[in-house]
Structures are given as structure tokens and as C-alpha cells.
């Protein structure tokens, strides 16, 4: 069965990092029997440029008809003055919502070779392997009412933090299932000392946890979790949290691993159809210079193989190729240190393809 993959490069460094990940997919197709068909679509600012819409109807239809989606990044300063619904970020949020991709997996894994690139001491991060499960289609990102309006003679801005039980329940199941395949420890992160929304979150996670007696469930307020992530990150196995807390904590977790340029993600629906993207943004300041790190996107391909195509062997091939390239000393500028070999974005992609064999 041919796997249909929608390729959505997006903006900024999106096209160049996606190009390298596509090289990896093409090499798996040519030399390792991976049966795939790729179709490209426009999203974000690129979507606005071609169709006046950050999620053109054609792109949404392509994404719906595909088994998996590979996305680069969206956003750029030239779009910041557009009306809010036309901005690139809205395209990303809409595709997540339209495809019901509520379960966002953001692994933070430290490659031993990059221990020096982390801003923390090597002993604090050595062996780090955390999985953050971020809820992706609810919370203050989507809650209504929202807006900016005039009240009592001045403007007020407002958003609504909101979770339904069913939304919490389904993402909690995703997190418990993942914990079962790992070290069986799950930490639910919220702000239940202040927010009713978090109070409900915590209650529902505890309820769901009754079906997973083997998993050790703990609870942490988000401010403490932020501190613990930089103080003693190895205490965590799996973290489950809401959309906004997960957005913030996953950026913090990424730097533990040396560079945000290393972190892939998967966003899954109920049937493990998924969208795969690096967690970093479009980095317009370095776009078009062939210096971005494509590894987060290449590792997103590995997640696609593992979670949507159930092809552990191919996923492992990609993971091993990345490890080999790092062990060989190849480094893009963001992870460069003395004595390593500095490579470009395309140079890194070529090295991974060569390491695939
Ligand atoms: C992310 C990004 C997005 C988010 C932005 C670009 C809308 O920061 O994927 O983490 O906030 O979810
Ligand atoms: Mg983010």
C-alpha cells in the first residue's frame, strides 16, 4: 500500500529543511523499499502568497486525503501586519484543528555527542530522554470568547482557557499509553492552585489513570515544572500538559538537548494519522542561507515512520543514520563546537542520506 504524504514546506527556513527531509524519504524509497508518494502544498505565508489564505482549501483537501503530513515551519515578519485570520500561524492552528490532531508528542532526547552544546552541565543532561505530550487542539489557543474590545472607555484583550472532560481524557490516554511503553512514569502539569480549568484537568487525569495501575502518576504546577526542567530534568519520563503550558515547556526542554534545531514532533489524531514537524519556527533571520539545522525535520520523518506507518525498522534506520552523522562530527552552526566539522543544511541532509546506506 502506497503511503500518501503531503509535504508542506511553509516559510522561512521551512523549504530548505523540508528539502533535506524529503531527500531522506526519497532515499528510503529508492534503496529500502519504502512505498510512498509525495505531494507538495502551500501553507502559512506561502499559502497567503499563492491563495490569499494561510491554509488554502487545496492544501487542506490534500492534507485530509493524505496518510501523513510533513510540515516545515510558518511565519515571517512580512506577514505580521496582516489581519489576524490571515497570518501564517492561523494556518498552522487551523490545520491542527481541522485534522483533529490533538495529541502532540515532543520528545527531548540528548544525543551524547551534543552534551557540550547544552546550556546545562553535562552531568545534569547526560542520558536525558523525556517525552512531552502536549494537548494541541484546545485550551486558551481555541477557547471562546476571545478578542479585543472597548470596555469602560479602554481596550481590553481576552481569551478563554477551556477544556472539556473528553478533550482531557483522550490526551491523557495517549500519554498513559506512551508511559506504558517507556519507564511507566507520568507527570501531569497544570496550575490547579489557581485555575478551575486545571482543576478539572487534574481530576480527569486521575480518573483515566485508574485504568493504568502500573503507571506512577504525579502532578506538578507549571511554574514548578519549568524550574524542575532546568534544575533536574532527568526526573521526568513522560509529561502530559495542556496546549499553552506544553508550548512553553517544550521550548525550554528543547534547549536541554543543545539546540531547538534538534527536536522533532508528531501531532496525532485518534487513528494515528499525523502531522510531523520540527518544534522550532521559521527562523526568517537565517532563511535562504543554507545554514539551518535540518535534523529536527529529518527526525520528524523518523517519527512519521514509527507512529503513522508502524515501520519501526525504517524509523530506526533514520535514527541510526542521524546518530552516526553526529558521531562522525558533522555539525550545523547551531550545534557546532571546537574540533567538529561544520556543515551546511544541505550538507547535513547529504550526510544523513549517505549514512542510511
Ligand atoms: C509551536 C509553535 C506554534 C504554537 C505557533 C507557531 C502557533 O510555537 O508549534 O510550538 O504556539 O503552537
Ligand atoms: Mg512553540
CSV table of C-alpha atoms and ligand atoms in Angstrom, one decimal:
chain,number,residue,atom,x,y,z
A,1,UNK,CA,0.0,0.0,0.0
A,2,UNK,CA,1.4,3.4,-1.0
A,3,UNK,CA,1.6,5.9,1.9
A,4,UNK,CA,0.4,9.3,0.7
A,5,UNK,CA,2.5,12.1,2.3
A,6,UNK,CA,1.6,15.8,2.0
A,7,UNK,CA,4.7,17.9,2.0
A,8,UNK,CA,4.1,21.5,3.3
A,9,UNK,CA,7.4,23.4,3.4
A,10,UNK,CA,5.9,26.8,4.6
A,11,UNK,CA,8.0,29.8,5.3
A,12,UNK,CA,11.5,31.0,6.3
A,13,UNK,CA,13.8,28.0,6.6
A,14,UNK,CA,10.9,25.7,6.1
A,15,UNK,CA,11.6,25.0,2.4
A,16,UNK,CA,15.3,24.2,3.0
A,17,UNK,CA,14.9,21.9,6.0
A,18,UNK,CA,12.0,20.1,4.3
A,19,UNK,CA,14.1,19.6,1.2
A,20,UNK,CA,16.6,17.7,3.3
A,21,UNK,CA,13.9,15.6,5.0
A,22,UNK,CA,12.5,14.8,1.5
A,23,UNK,CA,15.9,13.6,0.4
A,24,UNK,CA,15.8,11.1,3.3
A,25,UNK,CA,12.3,9.9,2.3
A,26,UNK,CA,13.4,9.6,-1.4
A,27,UNK,CA,16.5,7.6,-0.3
A,28,UNK,CA,14.3,5.2,1.8
A,29,UNK,CA,12.0,4.8,-1.3
A,30,UNK,CA,14.9,4.2,-3.7
A,31,UNK,CA,17.0,1.9,-1.5
A,32,UNK,CA,14.9,0.5,1.3
A,33,UNK,CA,11.6,-0.3,-0.4
A,34,UNK,CA,9.5,2.4,1.3
A,35,UNK,CA,6.3,2.8,-0.7
A,36,UNK,CA,5.5,6.5,-0.6
A,37,UNK,CA,4.0,9.2,-2.9
A,38,UNK,CA,4.8,12.8,-2.0
A,39,UNK,CA,2.6,15.8,-3.0
A,40,UNK,CA,3.6,19.4,-2.1
A,41,UNK,CA,1.2,22.1,-0.8
A,42,UNK,CA,1.4,25.7,0.4
A,43,UNK,CA,0.8,26.7,4.0
A,44,UNK,CA,1.4,29.7,6.2
A,45,UNK,CA,2.8,32.8,4.5
A,46,UNK,CA,3.4,30.7,1.4
A,47,UNK,CA,-0.3,29.9,1.3
A,48,UNK,CA,-1.3,33.5,1.7
A,49,UNK,CA,1.1,34.4,-1.2
A,50,UNK,CA,-0.5,32.0,-3.6
A,51,UNK,CA,-4.1,31.9,-2.5
A,52,UNK,CA,-4.6,34.7,0.0
A,53,UNK,CA,-5.2,32.2,2.7
A,54,UNK,CA,-2.6,30.7,5.2
A,55,UNK,CA,-4.5,27.4,4.8
A,56,UNK,CA,-5.7,27.3,1.2
A,57,UNK,CA,-8.6,25.0,0.5
A,58,UNK,CA,-6.5,22.9,-1.8
A,59,UNK,CA,-3.9,22.3,0.9
A,60,UNK,CA,-6.5,21.3,3.4
A,61,UNK,CA,-8.0,18.9,0.9
A,62,UNK,CA,-4.5,17.4,0.2
A,63,UNK,CA,-3.8,17.1,3.9
A,64,UNK,CA,-7.2,15.3,4.5
A,65,UNK,CA,-6.5,12.9,1.6
A,66,UNK,CA,-3.0,12.1,2.8
A,67,UNK,CA,-1.9,9.5,5.4
A,68,UNK,CA,0.7,11.8,6.9
A,69,UNK,CA,1.9,15.4,6.6
A,70,UNK,CA,5.4,16.7,6.7
A,71,UNK,CA,5.5,20.4,7.6
A,72,UNK,CA,8.4,22.8,7.8
A,73,UNK,CA,7.6,26.0,9.6
A,74,UNK,CA,5.3,29.0,9.2
A,75,UNK,CA,5.7,32.7,9.8
A,76,UNK,CA,7.7,35.8,8.8
A,77,UNK,CA,7.9,39.5,9.6
A,78,UNK,CA,6.3,40.4,6.3
A,79,UNK,CA,3.1,38.8,7.4
A,80,UNK,CA,2.9,40.3,10.9
A,81,UNK,CA,0.8,43.2,9.9
A,82,UNK,CA,-1.9,41.1,8.2
A,83,UNK,CA,-5.3,40.7,9.8
A,84,UNK,CA,-5.1,38.0,12.4
A,85,UNK,CA,-7.1,35.4,10.5
A,86,UNK,CA,-4.7,35.8,7.5
A,87,UNK,CA,-1.5,35.3,9.5
A,88,UNK,CA,0.7,32.2,8.9
A,89,UNK,CA,0.2,30.9,12.5
A,90,UNK,CA,-3.5,30.7,11.9
A,91,UNK,CA,-2.9,28.3,9.0
A,92,UNK,CA,-1.0,26.0,11.3
A,93,UNK,CA,-3.6,26.2,14.1
A,94,UNK,CA,-6.4,25.6,11.6
A,95,UNK,CA,-4.8,22.5,10.1
A,96,UNK,CA,-4.2,21.1,13.6
A,97,UNK,CA,-7.8,21.7,14.5
A,98,UNK,CA,-9.3,20.6,11.1
A,99,UNK,CA,-7.5,17.3,11.2
A,100,UNK,CA,-8.2,16.8,14.9
A,101,UNK,CA,-4.5,16.4,15.7
A,102,UNK,CA,-4.9,16.7,19.5
A,103,UNK,CA,-2.0,14.5,20.6
A,104,UNK,CA,1.3,16.3,20.2
A,105,UNK,CA,4.4,14.3,21.0
A,106,UNK,CA,7.5,16.3,21.6
A,107,UNK,CA,10.4,14.1,22.7
A,108,UNK,CA,13.5,15.8,24.2
A,109,UNK,CA,16.4,13.4,23.7
A,110,UNK,CA,20.0,14.3,24.3
A,111,UNK,CA,22.5,12.8,21.9
A,112,UNK,CA,25.6,12.0,23.9
A,113,UNK,CA,27.7,13.8,21.2
A,114,UNK,CA,25.8,17.0,21.9
A,115,UNK,CA,26.2,17.1,25.7
A,116,UNK,CA,28.5,20.1,25.4
A,117,UNK,CA,26.1,22.0,23.3
A,118,UNK,CA,23.5,22.1,26.1
A,119,UNK,CA,23.4,25.2,28.2
A,120,UNK,CA,23.3,23.0,31.3
A,121,UNK,CA,26.2,21.0,32.8
A,122,UNK,CA,26.8,17.7,31.0
A,123,UNK,CA,26.0,15.6,34.1
A,124,UNK,CA,22.6,17.3,34.5
A,125,UNK,CA,21.6,16.3,31.0
A,126,UNK,CA,23.6,13.2,30.1
A,127,UNK,CA,21.2,10.4,29.1
A,128,UNK,CA,18.2,12.8,29.1
A,129,UNK,CA,15.1,11.2,27.4
A,130,UNK,CA,11.8,13.0,28.1
A,131,UNK,CA,8.5,12.8,26.2
A,132,UNK,CA,6.3,15.8,26.4
A,133,UNK,CA,2.7,15.1,25.4
A,134,UNK,CA,1.0,18.4,24.7
A,135,UNK,CA,-2.7,18.7,24.0
A,136,UNK,CA,-2.9,20.6,20.7
A,137,UNK,CA,-6.4,21.5,19.7
A,138,UNK,CA,-8.0,23.0,22.8
A,139,UNK,CA,-7.1,25.4,25.7
A,140,UNK,CA,-6.7,29.1,25.5
A,141,UNK,CA,-5.5,28.7,21.9
A,142,UNK,CA,-9.0,27.9,20.8
A,143,UNK,CA,-11.4,28.9,23.7
A,144,UNK,CA,-14.2,31.3,23.0
A,145,UNK,CA,-14.9,34.1,23.7
A,146,UNK,CA,-11.7,35.8,22.6
A,147,UNK,CA,-11.0,39.2,21.2
A,148,UNK,CA,-10.0,42.8,21.8
A,149,UNK,CA,-12.8,45.3,22.6
A,150,UNK,CA,-13.5,48.5,24.4
A,151,UNK,CA,-14.9,48.3,27.9
A,152,UNK,CA,-15.3,51.3,30.2
A,153,UNK,CA,-13.5,53.5,27.8
A,154,UNK,CA,-10.4,51.4,27.3
A,155,UNK,CA,-9.4,48.5,25.2
A,156,UNK,CA,-9.3,45.0,26.8
A,157,UNK,CA,-7.9,41.9,25.3
A,158,UNK,CA,-9.3,38.5,26.4
A,159,UNK,CA,-9.0,34.8,25.7
A,160,UNK,CA,-10.7,31.8,27.3
A,161,UNK,CA,-8.9,28.8,28.9
A,162,UNK,CA,-11.2,25.9,28.4
A,163,UNK,CA,-11.0,22.1,28.4
A,164,UNK,CA,-13.8,19.6,28.2
A,165,UNK,CA,-13.6,16.3,30.0
A,166,UNK,CA,-13.5,14.4,26.8
A,167,UNK,CA,-10.6,16.5,25.5
A,168,UNK,CA,-8.6,15.9,28.6
A,169,UNK,CA,-9.5,12.2,28.7
A,170,UNK,CA,-8.3,11.4,25.1
A,171,UNK,CA,-4.9,13.1,25.5
A,172,UNK,CA,-4.5,11.5,28.9
A,173,UNK,CA,-5.0,8.1,27.3
A,174,UNK,CA,-2.3,9.0,24.7
A,175,UNK,CA,0.1,9.9,27.5
A,176,UNK,CA,-0.6,6.9,29.6
A,177,UNK,CA,-0.2,4.6,26.6
A,178,UNK,CA,3.2,6.1,25.9
A,179,UNK,CA,4.3,5.9,29.5
A,180,UNK,CA,3.4,2.2,29.4
A,181,UNK,CA,5.9,1.7,26.6
A,182,UNK,CA,8.6,3.7,28.5
A,183,UNK,CA,9.6,4.0,32.2
A,184,UNK,CA,5.9,4.0,33.3
A,185,UNK,CA,6.1,7.4,35.0
A,186,UNK,CA,3.7,10.2,34.0
A,187,UNK,CA,3.7,13.7,35.4
A,188,UNK,CA,0.6,15.8,34.7
A,189,UNK,CA,1.4,19.5,34.6
A,190,UNK,CA,-1.2,22.2,35.3
A,191,UNK,CA,-1.9,25.2,37.5
A,192,UNK,CA,-4.7,23.7,39.7
A,193,UNK,CA,-3.8,26.0,42.6
A,194,UNK,CA,-5.2,29.0,40.6
A,195,UNK,CA,-7.2,27.8,37.6
A,196,UNK,CA,-10.5,25.9,37.5
A,197,UNK,CA,-9.6,24.6,34.0
A,198,UNK,CA,-6.6,23.0,35.6
A,199,UNK,CA,-8.6,21.6,38.5
A,200,UNK,CA,-10.8,19.7,36.0
A,201,UNK,CA,-7.7,18.6,34.0
A,202,UNK,CA,-6.2,17.1,37.1
A,203,UNK,CA,-9.4,15.3,38.2
A,204,UNK,CA,-9.9,13.8,34.8
A,205,UNK,CA,-6.2,12.7,34.5
A,206,UNK,CA,-6.6,10.9,37.9
A,207,UNK,CA,-9.7,9.2,36.7
A,208,UNK,CA,-8.1,8.0,33.5
A,209,UNK,CA,-5.1,6.8,35.5
A,210,UNK,CA,-7.2,4.2,37.2
A,211,UNK,CA,-7.1,2.2,34.1
A,212,UNK,CA,-3.2,2.2,34.2
A,213,UNK,CA,-2.3,1.0,37.7
A,214,UNK,CA,1.2,0.2,36.5
A,215,UNK,CA,1.9,3.9,35.7
A,216,UNK,CA,3.2,6.1,38.5
A,217,UNK,CA,1.2,9.3,38.1
A,218,UNK,CA,2.4,12.6,39.7
A,219,UNK,CA,1.2,16.1,39.4
A,220,UNK,CA,3.1,19.4,39.2
A,221,UNK,CA,2.2,23.0,38.9
A,222,UNK,CA,3.6,24.5,35.7
A,223,UNK,CA,5.8,27.1,37.3
A,224,UNK,CA,7.5,24.4,39.4
A,225,UNK,CA,7.7,22.2,36.3
A,226,UNK,CA,9.6,24.9,34.4
A,227,UNK,CA,12.0,25.2,37.3
A,228,UNK,CA,12.4,21.4,37.6
A,229,UNK,CA,13.1,21.1,33.9
A,230,UNK,CA,16.2,23.2,34.2
A,231,UNK,CA,17.2,22.0,37.7
A,232,UNK,CA,16.9,18.3,37.4
A,233,UNK,CA,15.3,17.3,34.0
A,234,UNK,CA,16.1,13.6,34.3
A,235,UNK,CA,13.5,13.2,37.0
A,236,UNK,CA,10.8,13.2,34.2
A,237,UNK,CA,9.8,10.3,31.9
A,238,UNK,CA,6.5,11.4,30.3
A,239,UNK,CA,4.9,14.8,30.9
A,240,UNK,CA,1.3,15.5,29.9
A,241,UNK,CA,0.0,19.0,29.8
A,242,UNK,CA,-2.3,21.4,28.0
A,243,UNK,CA,-1.7,23.4,24.9
A,244,UNK,CA,-0.2,26.6,26.2
A,245,UNK,CA,1.8,25.1,29.0
A,246,UNK,CA,3.1,22.5,26.6
A,247,UNK,CA,4.1,25.2,24.1
A,248,UNK,CA,6.3,26.9,26.7
A,249,UNK,CA,7.7,23.8,28.4
A,250,UNK,CA,8.7,22.1,25.2
A,251,UNK,CA,10.7,25.1,24.1
A,252,UNK,CA,12.5,25.1,27.5
A,253,UNK,CA,13.0,21.3,27.2
A,254,UNK,CA,14.5,21.7,23.7
A,255,UNK,CA,17.4,23.7,24.9
A,256,UNK,CA,18.4,21.0,27.4
A,257,UNK,CA,19.3,18.9,24.3
A,258,UNK,CA,21.7,21.6,22.9
A,259,UNK,CA,19.6,23.2,20.2
A,260,UNK,CA,16.0,23.7,19.4
A,261,UNK,CA,17.1,22.6,15.9
A,262,UNK,CA,17.2,19.0,17.1
A,263,UNK,CA,13.6,18.5,18.2
A,264,UNK,CA,11.0,16.7,16.1
A,265,UNK,CA,7.3,16.4,16.8
A,266,UNK,CA,4.3,14.3,15.9
A,267,UNK,CA,0.7,15.5,16.1
A,268,UNK,CA,-1.7,12.7,16.0
A,269,UNK,CA,-5.4,12.1,15.7
A,270,UNK,CA,-7.4,9.2,17.2
A,271,UNK,CA,-6.3,6.9,14.4
A,272,UNK,CA,-2.6,7.9,14.4
A,273,UNK,CA,-2.8,9.9,11.3
A,274,UNK,CA,-0.3,12.5,11.9
A,275,UNK,CA,1.4,15.7,11.0
A,276,UNK,CA,5.2,15.8,11.6
A,277,UNK,CA,7.1,19.0,12.1
A,278,UNK,CA,10.2,20.3,13.8
A,279,UNK,CA,9.3,22.2,17.0
A,280,UNK,CA,11.4,25.2,16.0
A,281,UNK,CA,9.9,28.1,14.0
A,282,UNK,CA,10.7,29.5,10.6
A,283,UNK,CA,13.8,31.5,11.7
A,284,UNK,CA,13.4,34.2,9.0
A,285,UNK,CA,16.7,35.7,10.1
A,286,UNK,CA,18.7,32.8,8.7
A,287,UNK,CA,16.4,31.7,5.9
A,288,UNK,CA,17.8,31.0,2.5
A,289,UNK,CA,21.4,30.8,3.7
A,290,UNK,CA,21.7,27.0,3.8
A,291,UNK,CA,22.8,27.1,7.5
A,292,UNK,CA,19.7,25.8,9.3
A,293,UNK,CA,19.8,22.5,11.1
A,294,UNK,CA,17.6,20.0,9.2
A,295,UNK,CA,17.9,17.3,11.8
A,296,UNK,CA,14.6,18.1,13.7
A,297,UNK,CA,12.8,17.7,10.4
A,298,UNK,CA,14.7,14.6,9.5
A,299,UNK,CA,13.9,13.2,12.9
A,300,UNK,CA,10.2,14.1,12.3
A,301,UNK,CA,10.3,11.8,9.3
A,302,UNK,CA,11.5,9.0,11.7
A,303,UNK,CA,8.5,9.7,13.9
A,304,UNK,CA,6.2,9.5,10.9
A,305,UNK,CA,7.6,6.1,10.0
A,306,UNK,CA,7.2,5.0,13.6
A,307,UNK,CA,3.8,6.4,14.6
A,308,UNK,CA,1.8,6.6,11.4
A,309,UNK,CA,3.3,3.9,9.2
A,310,UNK,CA,4.2,1.5,12.0
A,311,UNK,CA,7.6,0.9,10.3
A,312,UNK,CA,9.9,0.7,13.3
A,313,UNK,CA,12.7,-0.7,11.1
A,314,UNK,CA,12.8,2.3,8.8
A,315,UNK,CA,12.4,4.7,11.7
A,316,UNK,CA,15.4,3.0,13.4
A,317,UNK,CA,17.4,3.4,10.1
A,318,UNK,CA,16.9,7.1,10.2
A,319,UNK,CA,17.6,7.4,13.9
A,320,UNK,CA,20.8,5.4,13.5
A,321,UNK,CA,21.9,7.5,10.5
A,322,UNK,CA,21.5,10.7,12.5
A,323,UNK,CA,23.4,9.2,15.4
A,324,UNK,CA,26.2,8.2,13.0
A,325,UNK,CA,26.4,11.6,11.4
A,326,UNK,CA,26.7,13.2,14.8
A,327,UNK,CA,29.3,10.7,16.0
A,328,UNK,CA,31.3,11.4,12.8
A,329,UNK,CA,31.4,15.0,14.0
A,330,UNK,CA,29.1,16.7,11.4
A,331,UNK,CA,27.6,19.9,12.9
A,332,UNK,CA,25.5,22.7,11.6
A,333,UNK,CA,26.3,26.0,13.2
A,334,UNK,CA,23.7,25.8,16.0
A,335,UNK,CA,25.4,22.7,17.4
A,336,UNK,CA,28.9,23.4,16.4
A,337,UNK,CA,31.8,23.1,18.8
A,338,UNK,CA,35.6,23.1,18.5
A,339,UNK,CA,37.0,20.2,16.5
A,340,UNK,CA,33.8,19.3,14.7
A,341,UNK,CA,33.2,19.5,11.0
A,342,UNK,CA,30.9,22.4,10.1
A,343,UNK,CA,28.3,21.5,7.5
A,344,UNK,CA,25.5,23.4,5.8
A,345,UNK,CA,21.9,22.5,5.9
A,346,UNK,CA,22.1,20.6,2.6
A,347,UNK,CA,25.5,19.1,3.7
A,348,UNK,CA,23.8,17.7,6.8
A,349,UNK,CA,21.0,16.2,4.7
A,350,UNK,CA,23.5,14.6,2.3
A,351,UNK,CA,25.5,13.2,5.2
A,352,UNK,CA,22.3,11.5,6.7
A,353,UNK,CA,21.4,10.1,3.3
A,354,UNK,CA,24.9,8.7,2.9
A,355,UNK,CA,24.7,7.2,6.4
A,356,UNK,CA,21.5,5.4,5.5
A,357,UNK,CA,23.4,3.3,3.1
B,1,LIG,C1,4.7,25.5,18.2
B,1,LIG,C2,4.6,27.0,17.8
B,1,LIG,C3,3.1,27.3,17.4
B,1,LIG,C4,2.3,27.1,18.7
B,1,LIG,C5,2.9,28.7,16.8
B,1,LIG,C6,3.8,28.9,15.6
B,1,LIG,C7,1.5,28.9,16.5
B,1,LIG,O1,5.1,27.8,18.7
B,1,LIG,O2,4.3,24.6,17.4
B,1,LIG,O3,5.1,25.3,19.3
B,1,LIG,O4,2.2,28.0,19.5
B,1,LIG,O5,1.8,26.0,18.8
B,2,LIG,MG1,6.0,26.8,20.4
